[in-house]
């Protein structure tokens, strides 16, 4: 199974999403110092380093409780089984916005600059989402011309009922370690935290 | 060769990948290789498209570039594979009158300056593929599903080197009018049409409804035909089969809308079939094809923005500061190969209101070709503004223009034959707009009439090289008034002549005040005078506020700023609370209160010092600082303020307390708290629960609680229930605060609450985080706070201080 790598790609900063995450989503909002927020957001681009990767595994079994993949790994979660129902193939994706943005945020917090820290955190979070979005769409495009279509929106370990421990599967499949990503062997949390893993089901054009 | 007339809508083909899958292509197989092994399938499919009405079909070579073929180990057969697949399409169209275009697509690599692959390598990859397609007899080329403007430019340059066939460029748009990598559709149109593309448009990703809006907007600026190949809606699972949400009839209905919006070539992408094309043929018969725009205004583009040069829109600013002339520090940096100062100038000028950035690297001892190319690439990553490439070296100009991912302005081409012969072909090849400089080797003409004569010479040469006059801006030649008192008048006359001939004018404004005192005043006045002659561009320092005020005022007074919107946006009062009747500039306590509200930490020391002359410290706290932060909390709850502003205000309040610490004769305790605030002595233990590493929200809550007098013991992240309980007992905590971001870590909060019950510790627990809500909190016996402000209020309530 081929691993598709998207290394060191560039993305425009998702400004609307960043402001929304910071809470500026009301028509009543005003900002006495908009330039201060904009300056930090613009400056944050130098801390970002995007990587993404994806691969597709055949689904060899799905009994509504457990999904089994071609390499023998499995996910025991009825929610995942329901989402992958009817799918022949599972798309495993991961992307990161890099360690730099997390380090910058933590440095700001240590310096007592909560203003800067909260903005950098928002940038990192939304950029990680944008990176996995980019990865998924790259995968969709490539797969569509091979007659494979993504069934529904991606979902991630740690949300819904899909336990974090299954991040081990992503860590084994995709070159996350090469990006400097680490997986905590006890709680299965990935660092840098602005790293996203996701799964989606693929079906053949009928 | 025949090129389809654009008076009627020309139908393209529909989906290939999904149709081949339906015809038995196994999942995961490269379609190109499967077609070679099953030629009758692709020929059959293409004949069905032609029978349905397609007038142009695409060869099945979408992924037949070296990079994609390498996945199957066939990268050495690029030429043969493309040639053979093209020949198959040739068989399909034989005798039908339809055409077959060589299909090219993204190699999935990131091209400089936005990625690591050298631009010329991308050109080479496409050149290899195009050679094979040409050998297969294609009658045109189409590059589709492109992600990035550099892919489009690489295809066009590769094609131009090999043939004169028409080249269609089609992007895939994911976010409205942009690609995933941020290329703006309009930027791509401006760029590729100036480089000689035969048609431009978009395909895939969206259905026809979404694509119609994009086509409609592009049409206003399209001097070439537009194409649209949308998907048949979105895929879904129905009775175990994958179907697309849109049927053929519905799709064809939208095809009419696409035609009305301005599409000249229409086809389908994923989910479409010959039936879709047949329905389109039926619905579109009799529908006229809207012609491309004849007189498109002069447009420049970066990858992500477009700048229109139009006298009716007023004067635009070309920022002049990235020019080493007279700047020793910049010269020194260039000699060392450093670009930091240049990038800083770019950011400052963009912030100050420049519309375009002039880029000049001409310093003796520097390899201008290398440096200008590097700087052009770096600036593309730093600014969204289009660039003006400023060099007299044809080698440096070519290096920069070849890389530049957009449509640049070339500064400049004089009326000297040798230079025109070298520079005009470069402008043509890379689609640059040109500043015509009406001087020659005899010097600068002394009259407006002679300057116009030289301008006409440049325009004539431009026509010879295929650059029409609409692509030129003319320099009105500003000279130093101190050296020649008549010079400004000649400049004004030149500007009038250029305007009469319908061309945009540009000037290097600062020249007029060279050697004079109060340069800003002279520059600003000259600008206003030139505005009367409808100057379009000024090369100036946008950080010179006098010049900018004159510019905005001139644009307003010459009718180029409807409703004074731009003027008032720049110079009007900002901030929703600036007219707050509570603001009293003469009352120091009011000023301190509003310094908190405005988040003005820097101004706080002086304000506190002034207030202490009249008020005791505790009154300043009670009558200014606390009311200020309470107002901020109110703004936050009403969603007038958002999170960063809350923090700025908290910082300003804390600064105020720091300034009051000596008058209060106390200092911060070891937790960083102000005893003035912590007199109630309440303690809260904060932690992100075990298995969770997200802590920014918890940290902000901690910050706010400290400001309100709580002693905060922050245990950090990924903290077990046992550690939390132990810390609460050891510190005699009044409250425990827990944070969790994920649904899978939320249950740890219940563990803490249950453990407290077992230990019979009556410590209230408050919880927060993206995953939790009030219902969950109630279910586990905890209290919920949605944000930092609410957390403070809740904490105060829990200790009975509300």
XYZ file of C-alpha atoms in Angstrom, chain B residues 104-721:
618
model
C -2.188 17.150 -18.371
C -2.618 17.529 -14.664
C -0.909 18.194 -11.384
C 2.117 16.087 -10.501
C 1.255 16.565 -6.815
C 4.518 18.359 -6.094
C 4.969 21.743 -4.513
C 6.754 24.120 -6.834
C 8.928 27.035 -5.767
C 8.489 29.595 -4.378
C 5.680 27.840 -2.507
C 7.412 24.480 -2.365
C 10.757 22.827 -2.814
C 10.651 21.678 -6.428
C 12.576 24.071 -8.686
C 10.252 25.742 -11.148
C 12.306 24.695 -14.149
C 12.058 21.058 -13.042
C 8.280 21.380 -13.239
C 8.597 22.834 -16.731
C 10.775 19.864 -17.698
C 8.245 17.360 -16.329
C 5.489 18.896 -18.411
C 7.726 19.285 -21.444
C 8.372 15.535 -21.474
C 4.684 14.768 -21.375
C 3.768 17.339 -24.027
C 6.354 15.883 -26.441
C 4.595 12.538 -26.247
C 1.170 14.120 -26.698
C 2.338 16.061 -29.737
C 3.712 12.852 -31.220
C 0.232 11.389 -30.740
C -1.208 14.149 -32.882
C -3.179 16.149 -30.302
C -4.853 19.290 -31.588
C -4.562 21.226 -28.383
C -3.535 20.855 -24.749
C -5.562 21.127 -21.568
C -4.080 21.292 -18.075
C -6.839 20.506 -15.601
C -7.405 19.991 -11.886
C -4.448 22.239 -11.196
C -3.832 23.251 -7.612
C -1.424 26.068 -8.040
C -0.575 28.913 -10.381
C 2.964 27.659 -10.825
C 1.671 24.436 -12.368
C -0.336 26.500 -14.847
C 2.656 28.675 -15.720
C 4.921 25.667 -16.108
C 2.493 24.049 -18.559
C 2.209 27.240 -20.618
C 5.956 27.786 -20.792
C 6.626 24.142 -21.669
C 3.942 24.213 -24.373
C 5.188 27.480 -25.881
C 8.659 26.022 -26.237
C 7.325 23.119 -28.313
C 4.282 24.216 -30.277
C 1.693 26.841 -31.141
C -1.307 24.738 -30.189
C -4.042 26.258 -28.031
C -3.597 25.548 -24.321
C -6.541 25.488 -21.900
C -5.851 25.984 -18.201
C -8.302 24.737 -15.571
C -7.972 24.988 -11.796
C -9.725 23.022 -9.119
C -11.208 25.406 -6.569
C -11.841 24.208 -3.041
C -12.520 27.353 -1.054
C -14.891 29.509 -3.069
C -12.702 31.304 -5.543
C -9.356 29.854 -4.423
C -7.428 26.630 -4.767
C -6.374 24.703 -1.695
C -2.961 26.341 -1.810
C -4.512 29.794 -1.935
C -4.195 30.662 -5.625
C -6.982 33.112 -6.417
C -8.937 32.154 -9.543
C -8.865 35.747 -10.802
C -5.101 35.953 -10.255
C -4.664 32.803 -12.302
C -6.896 34.169 -15.085
C -4.975 37.454 -15.238
C -1.677 35.597 -15.321
C -2.450 32.887 -17.844
C -4.324 35.113 -20.263
C -1.357 37.483 -20.309
C 0.877 34.460 -21.026
C -1.207 33.385 -24.008
C -3.542 30.679 -22.711
C -6.386 29.982 -25.115
C -9.021 29.426 -22.417
C -9.255 29.363 -18.633
C -11.643 27.906 -16.125
C -12.243 25.407 -13.405
C -13.133 21.754 -12.972
C -13.898 19.146 -10.300
C -14.359 19.728 -6.544
C -17.654 21.530 -6.816
C -20.965 21.092 -8.512
C -22.291 23.418 -11.233
C -24.208 25.661 -8.870
C -21.100 26.709 -6.969
C -19.055 27.009 -10.150
C -21.529 29.410 -11.764
C -20.721 32.189 -9.317
C -17.003 31.851 -9.971
C -17.452 31.925 -13.745
C -19.653 34.989 -13.484
C -16.998 36.903 -11.552
C -14.183 35.799 -13.848
C -16.104 36.826 -16.963
C -15.763 40.523 -16.163
C -12.006 40.283 -16.667
C -11.691 37.475 -19.196
C -10.189 38.383 -22.535
C -10.125 34.677 -23.383
C -12.937 32.087 -23.396
C -13.896 30.433 -20.117
C -14.422 26.757 -19.425
C -16.365 24.921 -16.712
C -16.335 21.205 -15.916
C -18.155 20.728 -12.623
C -18.883 17.498 -10.740
C -22.343 16.016 -10.694
C -22.873 17.226 -7.129
C -21.562 15.160 -4.196
C -21.242 11.360 -3.903
C -23.387 9.376 -1.462
C -24.143 5.755 -0.701
C -27.578 4.621 -1.840
C -28.643 0.996 -1.480
C -25.038 -0.087 -1.400
C -24.108 1.831 -4.552
C -22.289 5.103 -4.873
C -24.345 7.688 -6.631
C -23.854 11.366 -7.213
C -26.441 13.761 -5.919
C -27.214 15.293 -9.292
C -28.796 13.603 -12.295
C -28.198 14.419 -15.937
C -31.296 16.602 -16.382
C -30.581 18.681 -13.319
C -26.926 19.049 -14.314
C -27.901 20.198 -17.788
C -30.207 22.786 -16.227
C -27.237 24.235 -14.441
C -25.232 24.125 -17.669
C -27.555 26.821 -18.986
C -26.686 28.928 -15.945
C -23.002 28.342 -16.574
C -23.449 29.520 -20.158
C -25.335 32.616 -19.033
C -22.590 33.302 -16.504
C -20.096 33.314 -19.349
C -18.706 29.816 -19.826
C -17.852 29.116 -23.461
C -16.691 25.505 -23.012
C -18.786 23.255 -20.784
C -18.291 19.648 -19.761
C -18.518 17.453 -16.709
C -16.151 15.954 -14.167
C -16.655 13.284 -11.492
C -20.009 11.576 -11.626
C -20.907 12.674 -15.143
C -21.313 10.434 -18.164
C -22.265 10.603 -21.852
C -25.884 10.945 -20.750
C -24.981 14.198 -18.998
C -23.338 15.559 -22.127
C -26.321 14.537 -24.205
C -28.699 16.385 -21.892
C -26.444 19.420 -22.023
C -26.465 19.361 -25.804
C -30.239 19.395 -25.764
C -30.571 22.169 -23.200
C -27.814 24.320 -24.649
C -28.885 24.284 -28.277
C -29.717 27.845 -29.120
C -27.935 29.240 -26.087
C -25.425 31.836 -27.182
C -21.871 31.856 -26.003
C -20.865 35.153 -24.394
C -17.827 36.625 -26.094
C -14.691 37.403 -24.117
C -14.236 40.988 -22.932
C -12.530 43.187 -25.502
C -11.105 45.951 -23.341
C -10.002 44.368 -20.108
C -8.456 46.937 -17.750
C -4.777 46.604 -16.962
C -4.448 44.075 -14.172
C -1.469 42.903 -12.159
C -1.559 39.787 -10.025
C 0.204 37.963 -7.276
C -0.874 34.374 -6.628
C -3.454 35.554 -4.128
C -4.534 39.053 -5.150
C -5.203 41.265 -8.129
C -4.541 44.989 -8.574
C -6.439 46.899 -11.257
C -4.686 49.882 -12.832
C -7.597 52.101 -13.718
C -7.643 55.906 -13.533
C -11.280 55.757 -12.516
C -10.229 54.006 -9.314
C -7.746 56.735 -8.422
C -4.018 56.621 -7.914
C -2.454 53.399 -6.643
C 0.861 53.230 -4.823
C 3.941 51.283 -5.851
C 6.021 51.078 -2.663
C 9.529 52.270 -3.478
C 11.540 51.304 -0.431
C 13.014 47.994 -1.624
C 15.621 49.886 -3.607
C 19.244 50.107 -2.466
C 19.844 53.556 -3.994
C 20.944 55.793 -1.133
C 20.445 53.053 1.455
C 23.813 51.931 2.732
C 22.401 49.371 5.143
C 20.331 47.707 2.420
C 23.308 47.737 0.075
C 25.441 46.057 2.743
C 22.791 43.387 3.314
C 22.530 42.663 -0.387
C 26.315 42.290 -0.615
C 26.121 39.712 2.165
C 23.283 37.946 0.393
C 20.832 38.864 3.145
C 17.233 39.811 2.469
C 15.876 40.531 5.945
C 15.694 44.294 5.564
C 14.065 44.013 2.147
C 11.426 41.672 3.580
C 10.874 44.062 6.486
C 10.364 46.923 4.032
C 7.860 44.792 2.148
C 5.807 44.114 5.275
C 5.922 47.742 6.383
C 4.896 49.067 2.996
C 2.028 46.615 2.683
C 0.800 47.628 6.114
C 1.150 51.317 5.212
C -1.132 50.896 2.199
C 1.015 50.106 -0.827
C -0.851 48.402 -3.677
C 2.233 47.054 -5.486
C 5.863 46.629 -4.376
C 8.831 47.726 -6.449
C 11.763 45.316 -6.130
C 15.285 46.430 -6.995
C 18.565 44.639 -6.248
C 20.959 46.668 -8.346
C 24.168 47.042 -6.308
C 27.710 46.909 -7.725
C 29.426 43.688 -6.739
C 26.173 41.762 -6.374
C 24.983 39.028 -8.746
C 21.751 40.797 -9.530
C 20.281 37.862 -11.446
C 20.608 35.503 -8.483
C 19.601 38.009 -5.852
C 16.598 39.418 -7.686
C 15.275 35.917 -8.319
C 15.757 34.967 -4.664
C 14.133 38.135 -3.404
C 11.188 37.764 -5.784
C 10.584 34.259 -4.452
C 10.919 35.284 -0.811
C 8.568 38.217 -1.224
C 5.897 35.958 -2.705
C 5.792 34.189 0.644
C 5.632 37.407 2.628
C 3.225 39.652 0.810
C 0.069 39.261 -1.211
C 0.820 42.390 -3.234
C 1.818 42.117 -6.904
C 5.445 42.966 -7.625
C 7.086 45.506 -9.903
C 10.396 44.047 -11.111
C 12.842 46.938 -11.276
C 16.022 46.180 -13.197
C 17.771 47.142 -16.405
C 19.536 43.789 -16.656
C 17.710 41.489 -19.077
C 19.211 38.435 -17.325
C 17.986 39.566 -13.919
C 14.584 40.490 -15.365
C 14.199 37.078 -16.970
C 15.241 35.236 -13.825
C 12.667 37.102 -11.747
C 9.831 37.019 -14.271
C 10.300 33.306 -14.948
C 9.817 32.485 -11.284
C 7.182 35.040 -10.435
C 3.829 33.332 -9.727
C 1.594 36.006 -11.099
C 1.563 38.925 -13.488
C 4.292 41.420 -12.662
C 4.926 44.957 -13.819
C 8.305 45.424 -15.495
C 10.066 48.639 -14.524
C 10.987 49.713 -17.137
C 11.720 49.650 -20.902
C 13.250 52.779 -22.446
C 12.968 53.795 -26.102
C 16.423 52.413 -26.894
C 16.310 49.867 -29.667
C 18.811 47.399 -28.179
C 17.033 47.354 -24.836
C 13.573 47.082 -26.363
C 14.722 44.099 -28.437
C 15.967 42.331 -25.306
C 13.271 43.253 -22.789
C 10.034 43.258 -24.784
C 10.296 39.541 -25.698
C 10.735 38.754 -22.005
C 7.633 40.742 -21.124
C 5.726 38.870 -23.830
C 6.936 35.430 -22.800
C 6.082 35.889 -19.130
C 3.011 38.054 -19.620
C 4.368 41.072 -17.748
C 2.848 44.518 -18.002
C 5.414 47.177 -18.887
C 6.366 50.656 -17.746
C 7.361 52.504 -20.894
C 10.150 54.980 -20.179
C 10.131 57.738 -22.825
C 13.840 58.463 -22.949
C 16.603 57.144 -25.148
C 20.382 57.299 -25.424
C 20.088 61.007 -26.183
C 18.662 61.602 -22.749
C 15.343 62.837 -21.383
C 13.254 64.869 -23.853
C 12.520 68.386 -22.656
C 8.963 68.645 -23.903
C 5.823 66.609 -23.437
C 5.458 66.283 -27.177
C 8.923 64.728 -27.604
C 8.279 62.377 -24.692
C 5.082 61.210 -26.347
C 6.965 60.624 -29.573
C 9.306 58.219 -27.765
C 6.355 56.590 -26.036
C 4.835 55.839 -29.409
C 8.114 54.248 -30.477
C 7.975 51.888 -27.509
C 4.339 51.062 -28.220
C 5.157 50.287 -31.876
C 7.947 47.961 -30.846
C 5.569 46.413 -28.336
C 3.082 45.616 -31.109
C 5.879 43.989 -33.120
C 6.525 41.653 -30.216
C 2.834 40.961 -29.697
C 2.283 43.262 -26.728
C -0.725 45.500 -27.286
C -0.823 49.018 -25.877
C -3.298 48.021 -23.156
C -0.378 46.313 -21.425
C 1.665 49.484 -20.999
C 1.894 52.141 -18.331
C 3.812 55.306 -19.261
C 6.286 57.077 -17.006
C 5.568 60.792 -16.944
C 9.198 61.412 -15.913
C 9.377 63.467 -12.735
C 12.589 65.473 -12.421
C 14.047 67.488 -9.547
C 12.359 70.875 -9.283
C 15.434 72.275 -7.570
C 17.531 71.503 -10.654
C 15.022 72.734 -13.220
C 12.132 74.941 -12.213
C 10.245 74.129 -15.404
C 10.535 70.369 -14.954
C 7.338 69.857 -12.908
C 5.318 71.737 -15.523
C 6.659 69.486 -18.307
C 5.749 66.486 -16.189
C 2.204 67.756 -15.767
C 1.952 68.353 -19.507
C 3.255 64.840 -20.204
C 0.677 63.402 -17.841
C -2.060 65.273 -19.701
C -0.880 63.959 -23.072
C -0.711 60.378 -21.816
C -4.180 60.691 -20.372
C -5.531 62.034 -23.656
C -4.197 58.942 -25.398
C -6.012 56.726 -22.939
C -2.972 55.200 -21.300
C -2.292 54.951 -17.559
C 0.550 57.086 -16.249
C 3.095 56.405 -13.509
C 5.675 58.586 -11.822
C 8.621 58.275 -9.456
C 7.301 60.922 -7.111
C 10.226 61.476 -4.771
C 12.417 62.783 -7.588
C 10.581 66.113 -7.607
C 11.766 67.091 -4.128
C 15.364 65.911 -4.429
C 17.636 68.383 -2.698
C 14.790 70.362 -1.119
C 13.756 70.692 2.525
C 10.293 69.506 3.644
C 10.283 66.899 0.922
C 6.977 65.400 2.020
C 5.168 68.664 1.405
C 6.601 68.987 -2.101
C 5.904 65.340 -2.926
C 2.351 65.551 -1.631
C 1.566 68.693 -3.609
C 3.027 67.265 -6.827
C 0.902 64.189 -6.334
C -2.243 66.270 -5.975
C -1.411 68.147 -9.154
C -0.789 64.926 -11.073
C -4.081 63.561 -9.786
C -5.847 66.251 -11.804
C -4.362 64.590 -14.893
C -5.647 61.176 -13.812
C -2.295 59.646 -12.993
C -2.813 55.956 -12.252
C 0.300 54.907 -10.346
C 2.822 56.606 -8.142
C 6.119 55.122 -7.031
C 6.453 56.519 -3.522
C 7.030 55.737 0.119
C 3.675 54.643 1.570
C 5.053 55.219 5.061
C 5.166 58.960 4.272
C 1.863 59.919 5.804
C 1.843 63.363 4.153
C 2.013 61.751 0.728
C -0.634 59.219 1.653
C -2.993 61.871 3.016
C -2.617 63.791 -0.218
C -3.215 60.648 -2.209
C -6.377 59.661 -0.384
C -7.668 63.230 -0.468
C -6.838 63.557 -4.170
C -8.645 60.311 -4.983
C -11.639 61.567 -3.036
C -11.668 65.000 -4.670
C -11.262 63.637 -8.214
C -14.338 61.453 -7.791
C -12.464 58.180 -7.461
C -13.632 57.309 -3.954
C -17.388 56.738 -3.941
C -18.966 57.732 -0.669
C -15.508 58.664 0.640
C -15.331 55.074 1.790
C -11.600 54.575 1.412
C -10.770 57.985 2.861
C -12.908 57.538 5.970
C -11.816 53.942 6.365
C -8.206 55.127 6.655
C -8.675 58.383 8.494
C -12.040 58.031 10.225
C -12.361 57.238 13.968
C -11.976 53.523 14.758
C -13.272 51.316 17.548
C -16.807 50.850 18.601
C -16.262 52.444 21.963
C -14.367 55.557 20.929
C -17.548 57.619 21.217
C -18.485 56.118 24.567
C -19.987 59.009 26.550
C -18.290 57.616 29.655
C -14.908 58.557 28.221
C -13.734 61.738 29.890
C -10.317 62.893 28.799
C -10.066 65.380 31.656
C -10.742 62.822 34.388
C -7.691 60.733 35.231
C -9.745 57.923 36.710
C -11.771 57.724 33.502
C -8.573 57.624 31.482
C -7.244 54.762 33.593
C -10.507 52.891 33.278
C -10.389 53.231 29.478
C -6.732 52.300 29.366
C -7.860 48.979 30.838
C -10.716 48.741 28.355
C -8.427 49.586 25.428
C -5.716 47.196 26.639
C -3.147 49.996 26.900
C -0.461 48.531 29.172
C 2.231 50.873 27.866
C 0.342 54.016 28.906
C -0.530 52.733 32.367
C 2.616 53.799 34.335
C 2.193 57.463 33.407
C -1.520 57.384 34.108
C -1.067 55.773 37.525
C 1.695 58.254 38.422
C -0.613 61.127 37.529
C -3.559 59.639 39.423
C -1.498 59.104 42.592
C -1.080 62.874 42.863
C -4.788 63.194 43.578
C -6.106 59.813 44.690
C -5.068 57.099 47.140
C -4.079 53.769 45.604
C -7.130 51.872 46.838
C -9.475 54.426 45.233
C -7.664 54.070 41.923
C -8.259 50.325 42.165
C -11.884 50.609 43.184
C -12.917 53.497 40.926
C -10.812 52.849 37.798
C -9.098 49.480 37.450
C -11.884 47.220 38.681
C -14.666 49.072 36.797
C -12.474 48.892 33.687
C -12.040 45.136 33.811
C -15.699 44.668 34.690
C -16.647 46.598 31.541
C -14.335 44.355 29.544
C -15.990 41.305 31.039
C -19.354 42.732 30.033
C -18.111 43.369 26.481
C -16.808 39.814 26.323
C -20.091 38.319 27.466
C -21.949 40.383 24.883
C -19.447 39.191 22.258
C -18.281 42.709 21.550
C -14.794 41.777 22.662
C -13.064 38.534 21.833
C -10.464 36.582 23.687
C -7.213 38.407 22.811
C -8.763 41.728 23.780
C -9.765 40.269 27.137
C -6.177 39.298 27.727
C -4.810 42.681 26.644
C -7.157 44.357 29.082
C -6.210 41.949 31.860
C -2.559 42.728 31.127
C -3.286 46.449 31.344
C -5.053 45.999 34.664
C -2.187 43.919 36.007
C 0.232 46.627 34.915
C -1.823 49.111 36.823
C -1.603 46.965 39.940
C 2.140 46.613 39.498
C 2.442 50.402 39.446
C 0.395 50.584 42.645
C 2.359 47.929 44.533
C 4.755 50.418 46.191
C 2.051 52.884 47.240
C 0.214 49.901 48.661
C 3.441 48.928 50.476
C 3.073 45.299 49.511
C 4.652 43.103 46.892
C 3.458 40.131 44.926
C 3.509 36.850 46.747
C 5.391 33.840 45.447
C 2.490 32.733 43.283
C 2.664 36.058 41.424
C -0.552 37.329 42.986
C -1.290 40.769 44.283
C -2.212 40.687 47.947
C -4.437 43.666 47.228
C -6.449 41.290 45.176
C -5.834 38.076 47.023
C -7.072 39.328 50.364
C -9.879 36.803 50.221
C -7.207 34.034 50.170
C -9.241 31.558 48.154
C -7.302 28.814 46.451
C -8.039 26.930 43.284
C -6.217 23.909 41.904
C -6.246 23.796 38.113
C -5.337 20.879 35.845
C -5.860 19.430 32.389
C -7.014 15.874 33.009
C -5.021 12.734 32.410
C -4.544 11.849 28.760
C -5.110 15.391 27.554
C -2.367 17.865 26.683
C -4.413 20.909 25.719
C -3.917 23.669 28.246
C -4.244 27.106 26.700
C -7.803 27.519 27.973
C -6.799 26.426 31.467
C -3.861 28.831 31.396
C -6.122 31.722 30.492
C -8.550 30.855 33.248
C -5.609 30.792 35.652
C -4.517 34.219 34.456
C -7.947 35.716 34.967
C -8.433 34.084 38.385
C -5.124 35.532 39.605
C -6.209 38.970 38.500
C -9.292 38.565 40.652
C -7.400 37.620 43.779
C -7.422 33.843 43.662
C -4.360 31.894 44.578
C -3.903 29.539 41.646
C -2.064 26.216 41.903
C -1.635 25.062 38.323
C -0.715 21.367 38.045
C -0.254 21.487 34.273
C -1.517 18.936 31.782
C -2.053 15.185 31.654
C -2.631 15.070 35.409
C -4.097 11.990 37.070
C -7.095 12.154 39.399
